Coordinates of C-alpha atoms in Angstrom, one line a residue:
M20 CA -40.4 -104.1 -40.9
I21 CA -38.6 -101.3 -39.3
E22 CA -38.2 -98.0 -41.5
Q23 CA -34.9 -96.7 -42.0
S24 CA -35.7 -93.3 -40.4
E25 CA -36.4 -95.1 -37.3
V26 CA -33.1 -97.0 -37.4
N27 CA -31.4 -93.7 -37.8
Y28 CA -33.2 -92.0 -35.1
N29 CA -32.5 -94.8 -32.8
R30 CA -28.6 -94.6 -33.7
I31 CA -28.8 -90.6 -33.3
A32 CA -30.4 -91.2 -29.8
E33 CA -28.1 -93.6 -28.9
A34 CA -25.1 -91.6 -29.7
I35 CA -26.6 -88.4 -27.9
S36 CA -27.2 -90.8 -24.7
Y37 CA -23.4 -91.8 -25.0
I38 CA -22.3 -88.1 -25.3
K39 CA -24.2 -87.3 -22.5
Q40 CA -23.0 -90.1 -20.0
N41 CA -19.3 -89.5 -21.4
F42 CA -18.9 -85.9 -22.1
R43 CA -16.3 -85.3 -19.5
D44 CA -13.9 -87.9 -21.3
Q45 CA -14.5 -85.8 -24.4
P46 CA -14.9 -89.0 -26.7
S47 CA -13.5 -88.8 -30.3
L48 CA -15.6 -89.1 -33.4
N49 CA -14.3 -92.5 -34.0
E50 CA -15.4 -93.7 -30.6
I51 CA -18.9 -92.4 -30.8
A52 CA -19.5 -93.8 -34.5
E53 CA -18.1 -97.2 -33.3
K54 CA -20.7 -97.4 -30.4
V55 CA -23.7 -97.1 -33.2
H56 CA -22.0 -99.4 -35.7
L57 CA -21.2 -96.7 -38.3
S58 CA -18.2 -95.6 -40.2
P59 CA -17.0 -92.0 -38.8
F60 CA -17.7 -90.4 -42.3
H61 CA -21.3 -91.9 -42.4
F62 CA -21.9 -91.1 -38.8
Q63 CA -20.7 -87.7 -39.0
R64 CA -23.1 -87.0 -42.1
L65 CA -26.0 -88.7 -40.5
F66 CA -25.6 -86.9 -37.0
T67 CA -25.5 -83.6 -38.7
D68 CA -28.4 -84.1 -41.0
W69 CA -30.7 -85.0 -37.9
V70 CA -29.4 -82.6 -35.3
G71 CA -28.1 -79.7 -37.5
V72 CA -24.5 -79.6 -36.1
S73 CA -21.5 -81.7 -36.1
P74 CA -20.9 -84.6 -33.2
K75 CA -17.9 -82.3 -32.2
K76 CA -20.1 -79.1 -31.6
F77 CA -22.8 -81.0 -30.0
L78 CA -20.2 -82.3 -27.6
Q79 CA -19.2 -78.9 -27.0
Y80 CA -22.6 -77.9 -25.9
T81 CA -23.9 -80.9 -24.0
S82 CA -27.4 -80.3 -22.6
V83 CA -26.4 -81.1 -19.0
E84 CA -23.7 -78.5 -18.9
Y85 CA -26.1 -76.2 -20.6
A86 CA -28.9 -76.8 -18.0
K87 CA -26.5 -76.4 -15.0
Q88 CA -25.0 -73.1 -16.5
V89 CA -28.5 -71.5 -17.1
L90 CA -29.6 -72.3 -13.4
K91 CA -26.4 -71.0 -12.1
N92 CA -26.7 -67.7 -13.8
Q93 CA -30.3 -67.0 -13.6
E94 CA -31.2 -68.6 -10.5
T95 CA -34.7 -67.7 -9.1
T96 CA -35.3 -65.1 -12.1
L97 CA -34.9 -67.9 -14.5
F98 CA -38.4 -67.9 -15.9
D99 CA -38.1 -64.0 -16.6
A100 CA -34.6 -64.1 -17.8
A101 CA -35.5 -66.9 -20.2
Y102 CA -37.0 -64.0 -22.6
E103 CA -33.4 -62.4 -22.9
T104 CA -31.8 -65.7 -23.9
G105 CA -34.3 -66.7 -26.5
L106 CA -33.9 -66.2 -30.3
S107 CA -35.4 -62.9 -31.7
G108 CA -38.2 -62.5 -34.2
T109 CA -39.6 -65.9 -35.5
G110 CA -37.1 -67.9 -33.4
R111 CA -39.3 -67.1 -30.5
L112 CA -42.1 -69.7 -30.5
H113 CA -44.4 -67.8 -28.2
D114 CA -44.6 -65.1 -30.9
L115 CA -46.1 -67.5 -33.2
F116 CA -49.1 -68.4 -31.3
V117 CA -51.9 -65.8 -31.5
K118 CA -54.4 -67.9 -29.7
I119 CA -54.8 -70.5 -27.4
E120 CA -58.5 -71.8 -27.2
G121 CA -59.9 -74.2 -24.7
M122 CA -62.8 -76.3 -25.9
T123 CA -66.2 -75.3 -24.9
P124 CA -67.6 -76.9 -21.6
G125 CA -70.1 -78.9 -24.2
E126 CA -67.1 -80.1 -26.2
Y127 CA -65.1 -81.0 -23.1
K128 CA -68.1 -83.0 -21.5
N129 CA -69.2 -84.8 -24.7
E130 CA -65.7 -86.1 -25.3
G131 CA -65.5 -84.5 -28.9
E132 CA -69.1 -85.3 -29.8
R133 CA -69.7 -83.7 -33.3
L134 CA -66.2 -82.5 -33.6
S135 CA -64.3 -83.4 -36.9
I136 CA -60.6 -84.2 -36.4
N137 CA -58.1 -84.4 -39.3
Y138 CA -54.8 -86.5 -38.5
S139 CA -51.5 -87.5 -40.3
F140 CA -48.2 -89.0 -39.6
A141 CA -45.0 -87.2 -40.4
E142 CA -41.1 -87.3 -39.9
S143 CA -39.8 -84.7 -37.6
T144 CA -36.3 -83.8 -36.4
F145 CA -36.8 -85.7 -33.2
G146 CA -38.5 -88.8 -34.6
K147 CA -41.9 -89.9 -36.3
I148 CA -44.8 -87.5 -35.0
L149 CA -48.7 -87.7 -35.1
V150 CA -50.4 -84.5 -35.5
A151 CA -54.2 -83.8 -35.0
S152 CA -56.4 -80.6 -35.7
T153 CA -60.0 -79.4 -35.6
H154 CA -61.1 -76.5 -37.8
K155 CA -59.8 -74.2 -34.8
G156 CA -56.4 -75.5 -34.4
I157 CA -53.8 -78.2 -33.3
C158 CA -55.7 -80.5 -30.8
H159 CA -53.0 -83.2 -30.4
M160 CA -49.3 -83.8 -31.3
A161 CA -47.4 -86.8 -30.1
F162 CA -43.9 -88.7 -31.0
V163 CA -45.0 -92.1 -32.2
E164 CA -43.3 -95.4 -31.9
D165 CA -46.4 -97.4 -33.1
E166 CA -48.8 -95.8 -35.4
N167 CA -51.8 -97.8 -34.3
K168 CA -51.2 -97.4 -30.8
A169 CA -50.6 -93.7 -31.3
F170 CA -54.0 -93.6 -32.9
N171 CA -55.8 -95.2 -30.4
I172 CA -54.7 -92.8 -27.9
L173 CA -55.7 -90.2 -29.8
Q174 CA -59.1 -91.8 -30.3
Q175 CA -59.5 -92.4 -26.3
K176 CA -59.1 -88.7 -25.9
F177 CA -62.0 -87.8 -28.3
P178 CA -64.1 -91.2 -28.3
K179 CA -66.9 -89.6 -29.8
A180 CA -65.1 -87.7 -32.6
K181 CA -65.1 -88.2 -36.3
F182 CA -61.5 -88.9 -37.7
M183 CA -60.0 -88.5 -41.3
Q184 CA -56.5 -89.2 -41.9
I185 CA -55.9 -86.1 -44.1
V186 CA -53.0 -83.2 -44.0
D187 CA -54.5 -79.9 -43.5
R188 CA -53.1 -76.3 -43.6
I189 CA -53.2 -76.1 -39.8
Q190 CA -51.1 -79.2 -39.5
Q191 CA -48.6 -78.2 -42.0
N192 CA -48.0 -74.9 -40.3
A193 CA -47.4 -76.7 -37.4
L194 CA -44.8 -79.1 -39.0
F195 CA -43.0 -76.1 -40.5
I196 CA -41.7 -75.9 -36.9
F197 CA -39.7 -78.8 -37.6
T198 CA -38.4 -78.0 -41.2
K199 CA -37.3 -74.6 -39.5
D200 CA -38.6 -72.8 -42.9
W201 CA -40.2 -69.7 -41.0
R202 CA -40.9 -68.0 -44.2
K203 CA -43.8 -70.3 -44.7
L204 CA -45.0 -70.3 -41.2
D205 CA -48.4 -68.8 -40.5
Q206 CA -49.6 -68.0 -37.1
I207 CA -50.5 -71.4 -35.3
K208 CA -53.5 -71.9 -33.1
L209 CA -54.1 -74.5 -30.5
H210 CA -57.5 -76.0 -29.9
L211 CA -57.2 -78.0 -26.6
K212 CA -59.0 -80.2 -24.4
G213 CA -58.0 -79.2 -20.7
T214 CA -59.2 -77.9 -17.5
E215 CA -59.0 -74.1 -16.7
F216 CA -55.8 -74.7 -14.7
Q217 CA -54.2 -77.0 -17.4
L218 CA -54.6 -74.3 -20.2
K219 CA -53.3 -71.8 -17.8
V220 CA -49.9 -73.8 -17.6
W221 CA -49.8 -74.8 -21.0
D222 CA -50.4 -71.2 -21.9
T223 CA -47.2 -70.4 -19.6
L224 CA -45.1 -72.9 -21.3
L225 CA -45.8 -71.1 -24.6
K226 CA -43.6 -68.0 -23.1
I227 CA -40.5 -69.9 -22.8
P228 CA -38.5 -69.3 -25.8
M229 CA -36.3 -71.7 -27.8
G230 CA -33.2 -72.0 -25.7
G231 CA -34.8 -71.0 -22.5
L232 CA -35.2 -73.3 -19.5
T233 CA -37.4 -73.1 -16.5
T234 CA -38.5 -74.9 -13.5
Y235 CA -41.7 -76.4 -12.2
G236 CA -41.5 -74.2 -9.1
T237 CA -40.9 -71.0 -11.1
I238 CA -44.0 -71.8 -13.3
A239 CA -46.0 -72.2 -10.1
H240 CA -45.0 -68.8 -8.9
S241 CA -45.7 -67.2 -12.4
I242 CA -49.3 -68.4 -12.4
Q243 CA -49.9 -67.2 -9.0
K244 CA -49.9 -70.7 -7.3
P245 CA -46.6 -70.9 -5.7
K246 CA -47.5 -74.1 -3.8
A247 CA -48.8 -75.7 -6.6
S248 CA -45.4 -77.2 -8.1
R249 CA -47.0 -80.8 -7.9
A250 CA -50.0 -79.8 -9.7
V251 CA -48.1 -78.0 -12.4
G252 CA -46.0 -81.0 -12.9
T253 CA -49.2 -83.1 -13.5
A254 CA -50.4 -80.5 -16.0
I255 CA -47.2 -80.4 -17.8
G256 CA -47.1 -84.3 -18.0
N257 CA -50.5 -84.2 -19.6
N258 CA -49.5 -81.7 -22.2
P259 CA -51.2 -82.8 -25.4
V260 CA -49.2 -81.0 -27.9
A261 CA -45.3 -82.4 -28.0
F262 CA -42.7 -79.6 -28.9
L263 CA -45.1 -76.8 -29.8
I264 CA -46.1 -76.5 -26.2
P265 CA -42.4 -76.7 -24.9
C266 CA -42.8 -78.7 -21.8
H267 CA -39.4 -80.2 -22.6
R268 CA -37.9 -76.8 -21.5
V269 CA -38.9 -77.5 -17.8
I270 CA -36.4 -78.9 -15.6
Q271 CA -35.9 -79.8 -11.9
S272 CA -34.3 -76.9 -9.7
T273 CA -31.4 -79.3 -9.2
G274 CA -30.4 -79.0 -12.9
G275 CA -31.7 -82.4 -13.5
F276 CA -33.9 -82.9 -16.5
G277 CA -36.8 -84.9 -14.9
Q278 CA -39.2 -87.2 -16.5
Y279 CA -40.6 -86.6 -20.0
H280 CA -43.8 -88.1 -21.5
W281 CA -42.2 -88.9 -24.9
G282 CA -39.0 -90.2 -23.5
G283 CA -35.9 -88.7 -21.5
T284 CA -33.4 -89.2 -24.5
R285 CA -35.6 -87.3 -26.6
K286 CA -35.9 -84.5 -24.0
T287 CA -32.2 -84.6 -24.0
I288 CA -31.9 -84.2 -27.8
M289 CA -34.1 -81.4 -27.9
I290 CA -32.6 -79.2 -25.0
G291 CA -29.0 -79.9 -26.5
W292 CA -30.2 -79.0 -30.1
E293 CA -32.2 -75.7 -28.9
A294 CA -29.0 -74.7 -26.9
I295 CA -26.7 -75.0 -30.1
K296 CA -29.5 -73.0 -32.1
T297 CA -29.5 -70.1 -29.4
S298 CA -25.8 -70.2 -29.2
E299 CA -25.4 -69.8 -33.0
N300 CA -27.7 -66.8 -33.0

């Protein structure tokens, strides 16, 4: 049976896609609501609950136009200028991360042997999510369509680890990102399985604040590998921690959003949602 939360997410995703494709025509509330088979009143309330702003305001800040404007204004200094466009204080996610720790060579080689991993499923602003943690930090976070399939993917990454379905404090701290209750947010640590190059790319992604965008090429330059844009793209695609490591903030130099491991529509929603939050602050 499909849960109501999944039905609602699909409706909001469909609405976002429609707005993205038709923003130049400025579709009305009634028109968008009709596309997702809801009354205007119900759609307005549901959209606002999920996205945080009304459909009309989201339309004003369509993510495509936002991305183009950012690229036009910041050009080649986009990555450095991103710091100036982000939220202050706790709104800048990279300030919340005090440590990104790679697994030891032994842990990496032994595929998680003797490693205990807690995991749980939760609802987030952008759909159901699986979050997993070791005693050192978050090791995996992924958006979920099928719980069994998502857990199997986690097991494949750490085939020799011991798994327990339990919510711990490390996971709770990470999930506060989605509830936006910054007062309850302690420092978040990440415990990641990756190569030295991947860890460097993922660490660089943490420096892109909410509302900021950058390009693959700019990240390659920032890690002093200007000819490694393709390798950077691969490392970004292998990001094991959705949203917390904000790979959704990396777009093509042309202004196109490019691919996203957890779906292009979800990436569109994230960028638009963050653009609105930034403009409000």
